[in-house]
Amino acid sequence: MTKIPQYTKLLELYKEITLLNNINGVLYWDFEVMMPKKGTEQRSEELAYMSGLIHERNISPQIGKLLKKIQEHKSFDDLSFQQKRNVELIMRDYEKATKIPVAFAKELAKHGAISTEHWKTAKAKADFSIFRDDLAKMIELKKQEAAYLNPDGDPYDVLLDDYEYGFNKKIYDKIFAEAKSGLTPLIQSLVTATNQPDDSLILRKCPVRVQTALAHDVAAFVHYDLNAGRIDTAVHPFTTGYFDDVRITIAFDENDFTNSFFATMHEVGHALYEQNIAPEFKYQPIGKATSSAMHEGQARFIENIIGRNPAFWEFYLEKFKKITGKIFKDVQLEPFAHAINKVVPSKIRIHADPLTYSMHIILRYELEKALFADKLTVDELPSFWNEKMEEYLGIEIENDAEGILQDTHYAWGLFGYFPTYALGSYYNAQFLKVLKKDLPTWEDQLREGKIQAILDWLNKNIRRVGKLYDPLDLVKRVTGEDFTAKYFVEEVKNKYTKLYGL
Amino acid sequence: MTKIPQYTKLLELYKEITLLNNINGVLYWDFEVMMPKKGTEQRSEELAYMSGLIHERNISPQIGKLLKKIQEHKSFDDLSFQQKRNVELIMRDYEKATKIPVAFAKELAKHGAISTEHWKTAKAKADFSIFRDDLAKMIELKKQEAAYLNPDGDPYDVLLDDYEYGFNKKIYDKIFAEAKSGLTPLIQSLVTATNQPDDSLILRKCPVRVQTALAHDVAAFVHYDLNAGRIDTAVHPFTTGYFDDVRITIAFDENDFTNSFFATMHEVGHALYEQNIAPEFKYQPIGKATSSAMHEGQARFIENIIGRNPAFWEFYLEKFKKITGKIFKDVQLEPFAHAINKVVPSKIRIHADPLTYSMHIILRYELEKALFADKLTVDELPSFWNEKMEEYLGIEIENDAEGILQDTHYAWGLFGYFPTYALGSYYNAQFLKVLKKDLPTWEDQLREGKIQAILDWLNKNIRRVGKLYDPLDLVKRVTGEDFTAKYFVEEVKNKYTKLYGL
């Protein structure tokens, strides 16, 4: 297949690392889902050992030597596009992994662990001062890390690029400006609308047994293959696996079936991405999702664009009633579709609806940007947070536990990561624009319970191609346009004004 | 703890290998119990990769160098008994692993796989000739392997020692002679007794739900800790795990609850061994079971000496009836205890009762011994088998599928392994002799549903000590006598003549 034996060898090494990562995935899944509780210490040793083994492989000098020989090889230009892309992706990871000195990586990990312990106490006591010094140190460490990765780059740009390849402040500034200007008035008008949804239609006692049946039914509807996956219970829903074995977990709330129902659709969205990458890419760098934000996008496509679509419920409500028996017998389509799309500003990001969620992210982006540009001090963070919450969502934060301390991310130094959480929905809206052109009847099909053509479109355009393209390139290829948030604004404006009868 | 840094390093390497083996155990358990079926190919790659990794570590020259330095170290004599034992055990495995050339090990594995495929066809068609040549080649390969392990040893002695340390023909000849002379007349008298047990008392439809409840109840009775284990379903029952996470699997037959019930006791017996090795031995060579036959013995102790003991049922029958509702309401203690101890010669080893089982093993031992002494040819195997079955159990074998072809072991070259299957029950009977002296009321305690003192005895004498002693040494230490089968004969004679009213 290639005249470069070093390429073959490099891909063999990559396959070994992939196998180790997949094994780690099984250990982790078992830990969360199956392991008896006394096994924790033993399993921690196994997981730590595997991490060390994987890291050792990732920074192996052998990879560096092979990469060099491949690039200098006289037949390099004969490599196919896919082969060159594989080399590029391995190079990118290898350089990143080897630029960080081992001692520094250890210091960062150690401080993350200590810092997280203090963050827990600080959050429990709603006292930012307990966490303040750790946070200040973490910010310095992350600036140092950014300098290792790219001494000439702007530190926050380096971190943004680290979490979603190709991104920087310039791009985020543009899309968040688009999002903010569109969403702020929309949210305002929805929140003050007279026609508010009626929660009581969904907040009815629904046994776990019934919710489990629903989860299996809706998973099958979107073609999740249980011969290549499983649905189990875990404290926090997640998806893990590779190609032919991708498992999801969900959690149940007897008083709110929407938790497990939409978590199922969300996680199945993740699983379908993994299961539908071109099988010939298996064990190659291109045999992975484009990016974590694109992954999140695919999950939300199933959850929001399908699952919270009134057109889907035109078909599914009858099935839903059949499975749930007497519980939702009296429920009508319109108020039900409205209730599952309720927009209500909340203090806590993870409780936010798909619309106000963006504002939580924009707040964090602006905070991080100012912080890394030294325009904001650590001590100013709590008040900065609280003022923005008031400004964007009209919410008054009463203590730091529900403000700056709400997420664990900063304790781990994950600056530049939150912004990626907004991308998935924006990617989706831009893709949807094209899907509508290619498949004008897509919602009519949903109304009839037909999903195949929509899944085919996603497979062809997004899932199958794996990591052949970086996220911004993929957006451009599929839509012919540069990445923008304007279609997201357009989509939610249409959807929600209709739902709210404005 | 030691003045020999190489000892510390050696134990670190050993711990890594143990972690890898434990990880492999999780992958295997998941494969058998949880994995969706399309995951087979992926998982096979993971398992194969892990095996390679573990083998690589096992034969690492670093181990050889450390062993040498430790033995030559001026402080070697200062090592504790346990430390010296650790060195001895690592040495033993290392020498065994490095004596076999890699190319030969591959050839053996490859022929095992091919041979097993042909054995399957041969068994399906009940045609020994299809398997004959593979078997002949496998015998030659095993002789070659024995020569690698010990060029001066008798090949069959070498193989016997390989599967149970310290064993050879001399020892097996003695114990099997004891067993045979005692068991043959006993089986004869039981089979011809007028007072035969009534199967219909146990062969009643019992739903999986009820059998599951029984399994959990009886597992708790013998103190299996579900916070450090799990009970799941698999095609063939097995136990896997390490210290704080040891899981069992069972299978259900709705028409015969004894399958799942005694499998639970058997597998829990295995699990209790692993869970009760001294915790301070964890990740050391001494932190393992003495031997696989001793492991099997501990499983049968719970299954047979407790579970099939009429004294246990004096207590447990009422509980059993409560859990099973109407199904066994009319059952009386004596006929029930007789029914679960039915002795009936069978063609197939894995269907044999604990008494006739020995004869199946003795047959195989005699066959293997003659074969490796060139006193029996491959072509004579089927008739040798059939004549012995007639002689020992009065059973007429009608075709080779139920004769020489019944087990997969020979296709894999497992000569010398079957004899170990008899040892567990003989070990147990010899231990029981001492337990009765130390705890004369043991059966009275069982009658009252008390098990703690019995478990304490097993923990103290067998389980806790891990692999501090080899099996024959452990028997001698605990019982003060050399290993013998005479107590087994004595025990079953007492038990079964009483049950059969002879």
mmCIF file with all atom_site columns, N, CA, C and O in Angstrom, chain A residues 15-16 26 30 34 36-38 42-43 45 49 53 57 225 227 229-230 242 244-245 247 282, chain B residues 15-16 26 29-30 34 36-38 42-43 45 49 57 225 227 230 242 244-245 247 282:
data_model
loop_
_atom_site.group_PDB
_atom_site.id
_atom_site.type_symbol
_atom_site.label_atom_id
_atom_site.label_alt_id
_atom_site.label_comp_id
_atom_site.label_asym_id
_atom_site.label_entity_id
_atom_site.label_seq_id
_atom_site.pdbx_PDB_ins_code
_atom_site.Cartn_x
_atom_site.Cartn_y
_atom_site.Cartn_z
_atom_site.occupancy
_atom_site.B_iso_or_equiv
_atom_site.pdbx_formal_charge
_atom_site.auth_seq_id
_atom_site.auth_comp_id
_atom_site.auth_asym_id
_atom_site.auth_atom_id
_atom_site.pdbx_PDB_model_num
ATOM 1   N N  . LYS A 1 15  ? -1.821  2.028   16.122 1.00 0.00 ? 15  LYS A N  1
ATOM 2   C CA . LYS A 1 15  ? -2.859  1.032   16.445 1.00 0.00 ? 15  LYS A CA 1
ATOM 3   C C  . LYS A 1 15  ? -2.702  0.519   17.873 1.00 0.00 ? 15  LYS A C  1
ATOM 4   O O  . LYS A 1 15  ? -3.681  0.356   18.598 1.00 0.00 ? 15  LYS A O  1
ATOM 5   N N  . GLU A 1 16  ? -1.460  0.289   18.278 1.00 0.00 ? 16  GLU A N  1
ATOM 6   C CA . GLU A 1 16  ? -1.225  -0.179  19.650 1.00 0.00 ? 16  GLU A CA 1
ATOM 7   C C  . GLU A 1 16  ? -1.729  0.836   20.671 1.00 0.00 ? 16  GLU A C  1
ATOM 8   O O  . GLU A 1 16  ? -2.354  0.479   21.671 1.00 0.00 ? 16  GLU A O  1
ATOM 9   N N  . VAL A 1 26  ? -12.720 0.513   28.447 1.00 0.00 ? 26  VAL A N  1
ATOM 10  C CA . VAL A 1 26  ? -13.469 -0.581  29.075 1.00 0.00 ? 26  VAL A CA 1
ATOM 11  C C  . VAL A 1 26  ? -13.310 -0.526  30.597 1.00 0.00 ? 26  VAL A C  1
ATOM 12  O O  . VAL A 1 26  ? -14.277 -0.657  31.349 1.00 0.00 ? 26  VAL A O  1
ATOM 13  N N  . ASP A 1 30  ? -16.428 0.068   33.102 1.00 0.00 ? 30  ASP A N  1
ATOM 14  C CA . ASP A 1 30  ? -16.690 -0.904  34.157 1.00 0.00 ? 30  ASP A CA 1
ATOM 15  C C  . ASP A 1 30  ? -16.669 -0.231  35.527 1.00 0.00 ? 30  ASP A C  1
ATOM 16  O O  . ASP A 1 30  ? -17.518 -0.487  36.378 1.00 0.00 ? 30  ASP A O  1
ATOM 17  N N  . MET A 1 34  ? -20.237 -1.002  36.527 1.00 0.00 ? 34  MET A N  1
ATOM 18  C CA . MET A 1 34  ? -20.353 -2.372  37.012 1.00 0.00 ? 34  MET A CA 1
ATOM 19  C C  . MET A 1 34  ? -19.567 -2.687  38.282 1.00 0.00 ? 34  MET A C  1
ATOM 20  O O  . MET A 1 34  ? -19.955 -3.556  39.045 1.00 0.00 ? 34  MET A O  1
ATOM 21  N N  . PRO A 1 36  ? -17.930 -3.432  41.745 1.00 0.00 ? 36  PRO A N  1
ATOM 22  C CA . PRO A 1 36  ? -18.339 -3.355  43.144 1.00 0.00 ? 36  PRO A CA 1
ATOM 23  C C  . PRO A 1 36  ? -17.516 -2.282  43.857 1.00 0.00 ? 36  PRO A C  1
ATOM 24  O O  . PRO A 1 36  ? -16.360 -2.046  43.509 1.00 0.00 ? 36  PRO A O  1
ATOM 25  N N  . LYS A 1 37  ? -18.115 -1.669  44.877 1.00 0.00 ? 37  LYS A N  1
ATOM 26  C CA . LYS A 1 37  ? -17.506 -0.424  45.373 1.00 0.00 ? 37  LYS A CA 1
ATOM 27  C C  . LYS A 1 37  ? -16.146 -0.617  46.038 1.00 0.00 ? 37  LYS A C  1
ATOM 28  O O  . LYS A 1 37  ? -15.316 0.281   46.011 1.00 0.00 ? 37  LYS A O  1
ATOM 29  N N  . LYS A 1 38  ? -15.904 -1.793  46.613 1.00 0.00 ? 38  LYS A N  1
ATOM 30  C CA . LYS A 1 38  ? -14.596 -1.984  47.242 1.00 0.00 ? 38  LYS A CA 1
ATOM 31  C C  . LYS A 1 38  ? -13.448 -2.058  46.234 1.00 0.00 ? 38  LYS A C  1
ATOM 32  O O  . LYS A 1 38  ? -12.282 -2.058  46.602 1.00 0.00 ? 38  LYS A O  1
ATOM 33  N N  . GLN A 1 42  ? -8.078  -0.692  43.819 1.00 0.00 ? 42  GLN A N  1
ATOM 34  C CA . GLN A 1 42  ? -7.447  -1.568  42.833 1.00 0.00 ? 42  GLN A CA 1
ATOM 35  C C  . GLN A 1 42  ? -7.567  -0.982  41.431 1.00 0.00 ? 42  GLN A C  1
ATOM 36  O O  . GLN A 1 42  ? -6.608  -0.928  40.674 1.00 0.00 ? 42  GLN A O  1
ATOM 37  N N  . ARG A 1 43  ? -8.783  -0.570  41.098 1.00 0.00 ? 43  ARG A N  1
ATOM 38  C CA . ARG A 1 43  ? -9.026  -0.047  39.758 1.00 0.00 ? 43  ARG A CA 1
ATOM 39  C C  . ARG A 1 43  ? -8.242  1.239   39.518 1.00 0.00 ? 43  ARG A C  1
ATOM 40  O O  . ARG A 1 43  ? -7.737  1.472   38.409 1.00 0.00 ? 43  ARG A O  1
ATOM 41  N N  . GLU A 1 45  ? -5.375  1.935   40.628 1.00 0.00 ? 45  GLU A N  1
ATOM 42  C CA . GLU A 1 45  ? -3.994  1.537   40.293 1.00 0.00 ? 45  GLU A CA 1
ATOM 43  C C  . GLU A 1 45  ? -3.917  1.095   38.830 1.00 0.00 ? 45  GLU A C  1
ATOM 44  O O  . GLU A 1 45  ? -2.960  1.399   38.117 1.00 0.00 ? 45  GLU A O  1
ATOM 45  N N  . TYR A 1 49  ? -1.834  3.031   35.979 1.00 0.00 ? 49  TYR A N  1
ATOM 46  C CA . TYR A 1 49  ? -0.797  2.309   35.244 1.00 0.00 ? 49  TYR A CA 1
ATOM 47  C C  . TYR A 1 49  ? -1.020  2.412   33.731 1.00 0.00 ? 49  TYR A C  1
ATOM 48  O O  . TYR A 1 49  ? -0.085  2.652   32.965 1.00 0.00 ? 49  TYR A O  1
ATOM 49  N N  . LEU A 1 53  ? 1.336   4.039   30.788 1.00 0.00 ? 53  LEU A N  1
ATOM 50  C CA . LEU A 1 53  ? 1.726   3.235   29.628 1.00 0.00 ? 53  LEU A CA 1
ATOM 51  C C  . LEU A 1 53  ? 1.392   3.982   28.334 1.00 0.00 ? 53  LEU A C  1
ATOM 52  O O  . LEU A 1 53  ? 2.188   4.046   27.394 1.00 0.00 ? 53  LEU A O  1
ATOM 53  N N  . ARG A 1 57  ? 3.923   5.669   25.466 1.00 0.00 ? 57  ARG A N  1
ATOM 54  C CA . ARG A 1 57  ? 3.853   5.373   24.032 1.00 0.00 ? 57  ARG A CA 1
ATOM 55  C C  . ARG A 1 57  ? 3.701   6.644   23.211 1.00 0.00 ? 57  ARG A C  1
ATOM 56  O O  . ARG A 1 57  ? 4.286   6.779   22.141 1.00 0.00 ? 57  ARG A O  1
ATOM 57  N N  . ASP A 1 225 ? -27.660 0.695   17.382 1.00 0.00 ? 225 ASP A N  1
ATOM 58  C CA . ASP A 1 225 ? -27.610 -0.752  17.245 1.00 0.00 ? 225 ASP A CA 1
ATOM 59  C C  . ASP A 1 225 ? -27.149 -1.385  18.559 1.00 0.00 ? 225 ASP A C  1
ATOM 60  O O  . ASP A 1 225 ? -25.981 -1.275  18.935 1.00 0.00 ? 225 ASP A O  1
ATOM 61  N N  . ASN A 1 227 ? -26.642 -4.369  19.174 1.00 0.00 ? 227 ASN A N  1
ATOM 62  C CA . ASN A 1 227 ? -25.653 -5.437  18.983 1.00 0.00 ? 227 ASN A CA 1
ATOM 63  C C  . ASN A 1 227 ? -24.238 -4.877  18.922 1.00 0.00 ? 227 ASN A C  1
ATOM 64  O O  . ASN A 1 227 ? -23.261 -5.621  18.868 1.00 0.00 ? 227 ASN A O  1
ATOM 65  N N  . GLY A 1 229 ? -23.673 -2.043  21.023 1.00 0.00 ? 229 GLY A N  1
ATOM 66  C CA . GLY A 1 229 ? -23.735 -1.080  22.120 1.00 0.00 ? 229 GLY A CA 1
ATOM 67  C C  . GLY A 1 229 ? -24.578 -1.591  23.266 1.00 0.00 ? 229 GLY A C  1
ATOM 68  O O  . GLY A 1 229 ? -25.100 -2.715  23.215 1.00 0.00 ? 229 GLY A O  1
ATOM 69  N N  . ARG A 1 230 ? -24.690 -0.808  24.305 1.00 0.00 ? 230 ARG A N  1
ATOM 70  C CA . ARG A 1 230 ? -25.490 -1.141  25.479 1.00 0.00 ? 230 ARG A CA 1
ATOM 71  C C  . ARG A 1 230 ? -26.048 0.159   26.059 1.00 0.00 ? 230 ARG A C  1
ATOM 72  O O  . ARG A 1 230 ? -25.481 1.220   25.868 1.00 0.00 ? 230 ARG A O  1
ATOM 73  N N  . TYR A 1 242 ? -15.757 2.308   20.753 1.00 0.00 ? 242 TYR A N  1
ATOM 74  C CA . TYR A 1 242 ? -15.026 2.420   19.491 1.00 0.00 ? 242 TYR A CA 1
ATOM 75  C C  . TYR A 1 242 ? -15.741 1.556   18.458 1.00 0.00 ? 242 TYR A C  1
ATOM 76  O O  . TYR A 1 242 ? -16.002 0.373   18.724 1.00 0.00 ? 242 TYR A O  1
ATOM 77  N N  . ASP A 1 244 ? -17.403 -0.859  16.838 1.00 0.00 ? 244 ASP A N  1
ATOM 78  C CA . ASP A 1 244 ? -18.395 -1.930  16.973 1.00 0.00 ? 244 ASP A CA 1
ATOM 79  C C  . ASP A 1 244 ? -18.872 -2.164  18.395 1.00 0.00 ? 244 ASP A C  1
ATOM 80  O O  . ASP A 1 244 ? -19.620 -3.115  18.649 1.00 0.00 ? 244 ASP A O  1
ATOM 81  N N  . ASP A 1 245 ? -18.418 -1.338  19.320 1.00 0.00 ? 245 ASP A N  1
ATOM 82  C CA . ASP A 1 245 ? -18.832 -1.502  20.717 1.00 0.00 ? 245 ASP A CA 1
ATOM 83  C C  . ASP A 1 245 ? -18.824 -0.120  21.367 1.00 0.00 ? 245 ASP A C  1
ATOM 84  O O  . ASP A 1 245 ? -17.825 0.296   21.941 1.00 0.00 ? 245 ASP A O  1
ATOM 85  N N  . ARG A 1 247 ? -20.949 2.214   23.967 1.00 0.00 ? 247 ARG A N  1
ATOM 86  C CA . ARG A 1 247 ? -21.978 2.079   25.005 1.00 0.00 ? 247 ARG A CA 1
ATOM 87  C C  . ARG A 1 247 ? -22.397 3.430   25.561 1.00 0.00 ? 247 ARG A C  1
ATOM 88  O O  . ARG A 1 247 ? -21.574 4.319   25.699 1.00 0.00 ? 247 ARG A O  1
ATOM 89  N N  . LYS A 1 282 ? -10.538 2.407   10.630 1.00 0.00 ? 282 LYS A N  1
ATOM 90  C CA . LYS A 1 282 ? -10.323 1.868   11.983 1.00 0.00 ? 282 LYS A CA 1
ATOM 91  C C  . LYS A 1 282 ? -8.832  1.752   12.300 1.00 0.00 ? 282 LYS A C  1
ATOM 92  O O  . LYS A 1 282 ? -8.055  1.323   11.456 1.00 0.00 ? 282 LYS A O  1
ATOM 93  N N  . LYS B 1 15  ? 4.517   -6.316  40.164 1.00 0.00 ? 15  LYS B N  1
ATOM 94  C CA . LYS B 1 15  ? 3.239   -5.615  40.348 1.00 0.00 ? 15  LYS B CA 1
ATOM 95  C C  . LYS B 1 15  ? 2.672   -5.150  39.008 1.00 0.00 ? 15  LYS B C  1
ATOM 96  O O  . LYS B 1 15  ? 1.472   -5.264  38.755 1.00 0.00 ? 15  LYS B O  1
ATOM 97  N N  . GLU B 1 16  ? 3.536   -4.651  38.140 1.00 0.00 ? 16  GLU B N  1
ATOM 98  C CA . GLU B 1 16  ? 3.073   -4.212  36.818 1.00 0.00 ? 16  GLU B CA 1
ATOM 99  C C  . GLU B 1 16  ? 2.454   -5.372  36.039 1.00 0.00 ? 16  GLU B C  1
ATOM 100 O O  . GLU B 1 16  ? 1.420   -5.216  35.401 1.00 0.00 ? 16  GLU B O  1
ATOM 101 N N  . VAL B 1 26  ? -10.497 -8.142  33.511 1.00 0.00 ? 26  VAL B N  1
ATOM 102 C CA . VAL B 1 26  ? -11.682 -7.296  33.315 1.00 0.00 ? 26  VAL B CA 1
ATOM 103 C C  . VAL B 1 26  ? -12.160 -7.392  31.870 1.00 0.00 ? 26  VAL B C  1
ATOM 104 O O  . VAL B 1 26  ? -13.353 -7.527  31.589 1.00 0.00 ? 26  VAL B O  1
ATOM 105 N N  . TRP B 1 29  ? -13.842 -10.783 31.434 1.00 0.00 ? 29  TRP B N  1
ATOM 106 C CA . TRP B 1 29  ? -15.147 -10.814 32.093 1.00 0.00 ? 29  TRP B CA 1
ATOM 107 C C  . TRP B 1 29  ? -16.168 -10.054 31.258 1.00 0.00 ? 29  TRP B C  1
ATOM 108 O O  . TRP B 1 29  ? -17.262 -10.543 30.992 1.00 0.00 ? 29  TRP B O  1
ATOM 109 N N  . ASP B 1 30  ? -15.786 -8.854  30.834 1.00 0.00 ? 30  ASP B N  1
ATOM 110 C CA . ASP B 1 30  ? -16.686 -8.027  30.033 1.00 0.00 ? 30  ASP B CA 1
ATOM 111 C C  . ASP B 1 30  ? -17.068 -8.747  28.742 1.00 0.00 ? 30  ASP B C  1
ATOM 112 O O  . ASP B 1 30  ? -18.230 -8.744  28.333 1.00 0.00 ? 30  ASP B O  1
ATOM 113 N N  . MET B 1 34  ? -20.805 -8.933  29.358 1.00 0.00 ? 34  MET B N  1
ATOM 114 C CA . MET B 1 34  ? -21.431 -7.652  29.034 1.00 0.00 ? 34  MET B CA 1
ATOM 115 C C  . MET B 1 34  ? -21.343 -7.234  27.569 1.00 0.00 ? 34  MET B C  1
ATOM 116 O O  . MET B 1 34  ? -22.202 -6.527  27.078 1.00 0.00 ? 34  MET B O  1
ATOM 117 N N  . PRO B 1 36  ? -21.486 -6.296  23.780 1.00 0.00 ? 36  PRO B N  1
ATOM 118 C CA . PRO B 1 36  ? -22.408 -6.546  22.675 1.00 0.00 ? 36  PRO B CA 1
ATOM 119 C C  . PRO B 1 36  ? -21.722 -7.423  21.626 1.00 0.00 ? 36  PRO B C  1
ATOM 120 O O  . PRO B 1 36  ? -20.504 -7.356  21.461 1.00 0.00 ? 36  PRO B O  1
ATOM 121 N N  . LYS B 1 37  ? -22.531 -8.231  20.917 1.00 0.00 ? 37  LYS B N  1
ATOM 122 C CA . LYS B 1 37  ? -21.898 -9.297  20.138 1.00 0.00 ? 37  LYS B CA 1
ATOM 123 C C  . LYS B 1 37  ? -21.015 -8.822  18.983 1.00 0.00 ? 37  LYS B C  1
ATOM 124 O O  . LYS B 1 37  ? -20.056 -9.491  18.631 1.00 0.00 ? 37  LYS B O  1
ATOM 125 N N  . LYS B 1 38  ? -21.325 -7.645  18.427 1.00 0.00 ? 38  LYS B N  1
ATOM 126 C CA . LYS B 1 38  ? -20.481 -7.179  17.318 1.00 0.00 ? 38  LYS B CA 1
ATOM 127 C C  . LYS B 1 38  ? -19.080 -6.768  17.782 1.00 0.00 ? 38  LYS B C  1
ATOM 128 O O  . LYS B 1 38  ? -18.206 -6.512  16.969 1.00 0.00 ? 38  LYS B O  1
ATOM 129 N N  . GLN B 1 42  ? -13.038 -6.664  17.685 1.00 0.00 ? 42  GLN B N  1
ATOM 130 C CA . GLN B 1 42  ? -12.292 -5.614  18.376 1.00 0.00 ? 42  GLN B CA 1
ATOM 131 C C  . GLN B 1 42  ? -11.678 -6.136  19.673 1.00 0.00 ? 42  GLN B C  1
ATOM 132 O O  . GLN B 1 42  ? -10.514 -5.914  19.966 1.00 0.00 ? 42  GLN B O  1
ATOM 133 N N  . ARG B 1 43  ? -12.515 -6.819  20.445 1.00 0.00 ? 43  ARG B N  1
ATOM 134 C CA . ARG B 1 43  ? -12.049 -7.310  21.744 1.00 0.00 ? 43  ARG B CA 1
ATOM 135 C C  . ARG B 1 43  ? -10.943 -8.344  21.575 1.00 0.00 ? 43  ARG B C  1
ATOM 136 O O  . ARG B 1 43  ? -9.991  -8.390  22.362 1.00 0.00 ? 43  ARG B O  1
ATOM 137 N N  . GLU B 1 45  ? -8.706  -8.397  19.339 1.00 0.00 ? 45  GLU B N  1
ATOM 138 C CA . GLU B 1 45  ? -7.457  -7.648  19.105 1.00 0.00 ? 45  GLU B CA 1
ATOM 139 C C  . GLU B 1 45  ? -6.901  -7.134  20.422 1.00 0.00 ? 45  GLU B C  1
ATOM 140 O O  . GLU B 1 45  ? -5.690  -7.154  20.660 1.00 0.00 ? 45  GLU B O  1
ATOM 141 N N  . TYR B 1 49  ? -3.423  -8.350  22.062 1.00 0.00 ? 49  TYR B N  1
ATOM 142 C CA . TYR B 1 49  ? -2.385  -7.362  22.338 1.00 0.00 ? 49  TYR B CA 1
ATOM 143 C C  . TYR B 1 49  ? -1.931  -7.436  23.795 1.00 0.00 ? 49  TYR B C  1
ATOM 144 O O  . TYR B 1 49  ? -0.734  -7.395  24.086 1.00 0.00 ? 49  TYR B O  1
ATOM 145 N N  . ARG B 1 57  ? 6.622   -8.946  29.092 1.00 0.00 ? 57  ARG B N  1
ATOM 146 C CA . ARG B 1 57  ? 7.075   -8.598  30.440 1.00 0.00 ? 57  ARG B CA 1
ATOM 147 C C  . ARG B 1 57  ? 7.589   -9.823  31.183 1.00 0.00 ? 57  ARG B C  1
ATOM 148 O O  . ARG B 1 57  ? 8.571   -9.758  31.907 1.00 0.00 ? 57  ARG B O  1
ATOM 149 N N  . ASP B 1 225 ? -19.020 -11.372 49.729 1.00 0.00 ? 225 ASP B N  1
ATOM 150 C CA . ASP B 1 225 ? -19.257 -9.943  49.913 1.00 0.00 ? 225 ASP B CA 1
ATOM 151 C C  . ASP B 1 225 ? -19.553 -9.289  48.568 1.00 0.00 ? 225 ASP B C  1
ATOM 152 O O  . ASP B 1 225 ? -18.662 -9.133  47.741 1.00 0.00 ? 225 ASP B O  1
ATOM 153 N N  . ASN B 1 227 ? -20.097 -6.301  47.956 1.00 0.00 ? 227 ASN B N  1
ATOM 154 C CA . ASN B 1 227 ? -19.409 -5.020  47.788 1.00 0.00 ? 227 ASN B CA 1
ATOM 155 C C  . ASN B 1 227 ? -18.007 -5.219  47.227 1.00 0.00 ? 227 ASN B C  1
ATOM 156 O O  . ASN B 1 227 ? -17.301 -4.256  46.926 1.00 0.00 ? 227 ASN B O  1
ATOM 157 N N  . ARG B 1 230 ? -19.610 -9.546  42.268 1.00 0.00 ? 230 ARG B N  1
ATOM 158 C CA . ARG B 1 230 ? -20.884 -9.478  41.555 1.00 0.00 ? 230 ARG B CA 1
ATOM 159 C C  . ARG B 1 230 ? -21.302 -10.889 41.177 1.00 0.00 ? 230 ARG B C  1
ATOM 160 O O  . ARG B 1 230 ? -20.470 -11.779 41.046 1.00 0.00 ? 230 ARG B O  1
ATOM 161 N N  . TYR B 1 242 ? -9.548  -10.206 41.676 1.00 0.00 ? 242 TYR B N  1
ATOM 162 C CA . TYR B 1 242 ? -8.346  -10.066 42.515 1.00 0.00 ? 242 TYR B CA 1
ATOM 163 C C  . TYR B 1 242 ? -8.756  -9.341  43.787 1.00 0.00 ? 242 TYR B C  1
ATOM 164 O O  . TYR B 1 242 ? -9.394  -8.284  43.726 1.00 0.00 ? 242 TYR B O  1
ATOM 165 N N  . ASP B 1 244 ? -10.141 -7.324  46.086 1.00 0.00 ? 244 ASP B N  1
ATOM 166 C CA . ASP B 1 244 ? -11.338 -6.543  46.436 1.00 0.00 ? 244 ASP B CA 1
ATOM 167 C C  . ASP B 1 244 ? -12.400 -6.507  45.345 1.00 0.00 ? 244 ASP B C  1
ATOM 168 O O  . ASP B 1 244 ? -13.388 -5.782  45.468 1.00 0.00 ? 244 ASP B O  1
ATOM 169 N N  . ASP B 1 245 ? -12.172 -7.240  44.280 1.00 0.00 ? 245 ASP B N  1
ATOM 170 C CA . ASP B 1 245 ? -13.149 -7.253  43.186 1.00 0.00 ? 245 ASP B CA 1
ATOM 171 C C  . ASP B 1 245 ? -13.071 -8.625  42.517 1.00 0.00 ? 245 ASP B C  1
ATOM 172 O O  . ASP B 1 245 ? -12.348 -8.814  41.555 1.00 0.00 ? 245 ASP B O  1
ATOM 173 N N  . ARG B 1 247 ? -15.466 -11.534 40.896 1.00 0.00 ? 247 ARG B N  1
ATOM 174 C CA . ARG B 1 247 ? -16.827 -11.709 40.379 1.00 0.00 ? 247 ARG B CA 1
ATOM 175 C C  . ARG B 1 247 ? -17.107 -13.142 39.973 1.00 0.00 ? 247 ARG B C  1
ATOM 176 O O  . ARG B 1 247 ? -16.223 -13.822 39.472 1.00 0.00 ? 247 ARG B O  1
ATOM 177 N N  . LYS B 1 282 ? -0.758  -8.510  48.733 1.00 0.00 ? 282 LYS B N  1
ATOM 178 C CA . LYS B 1 282 ? -1.267  -8.002  47.441 1.00 0.00 ? 282 LYS B CA 1
ATOM 179 C C  . LYS B 1 282 ? -0.120  -7.540  46.537 1.00 0.00 ? 282 LYS B C  1
ATOM 180 O O  . LYS B 1 282 ? 0.802   -6.876  47.004 1.00 0.00 ? 282 LYS B O  1
#
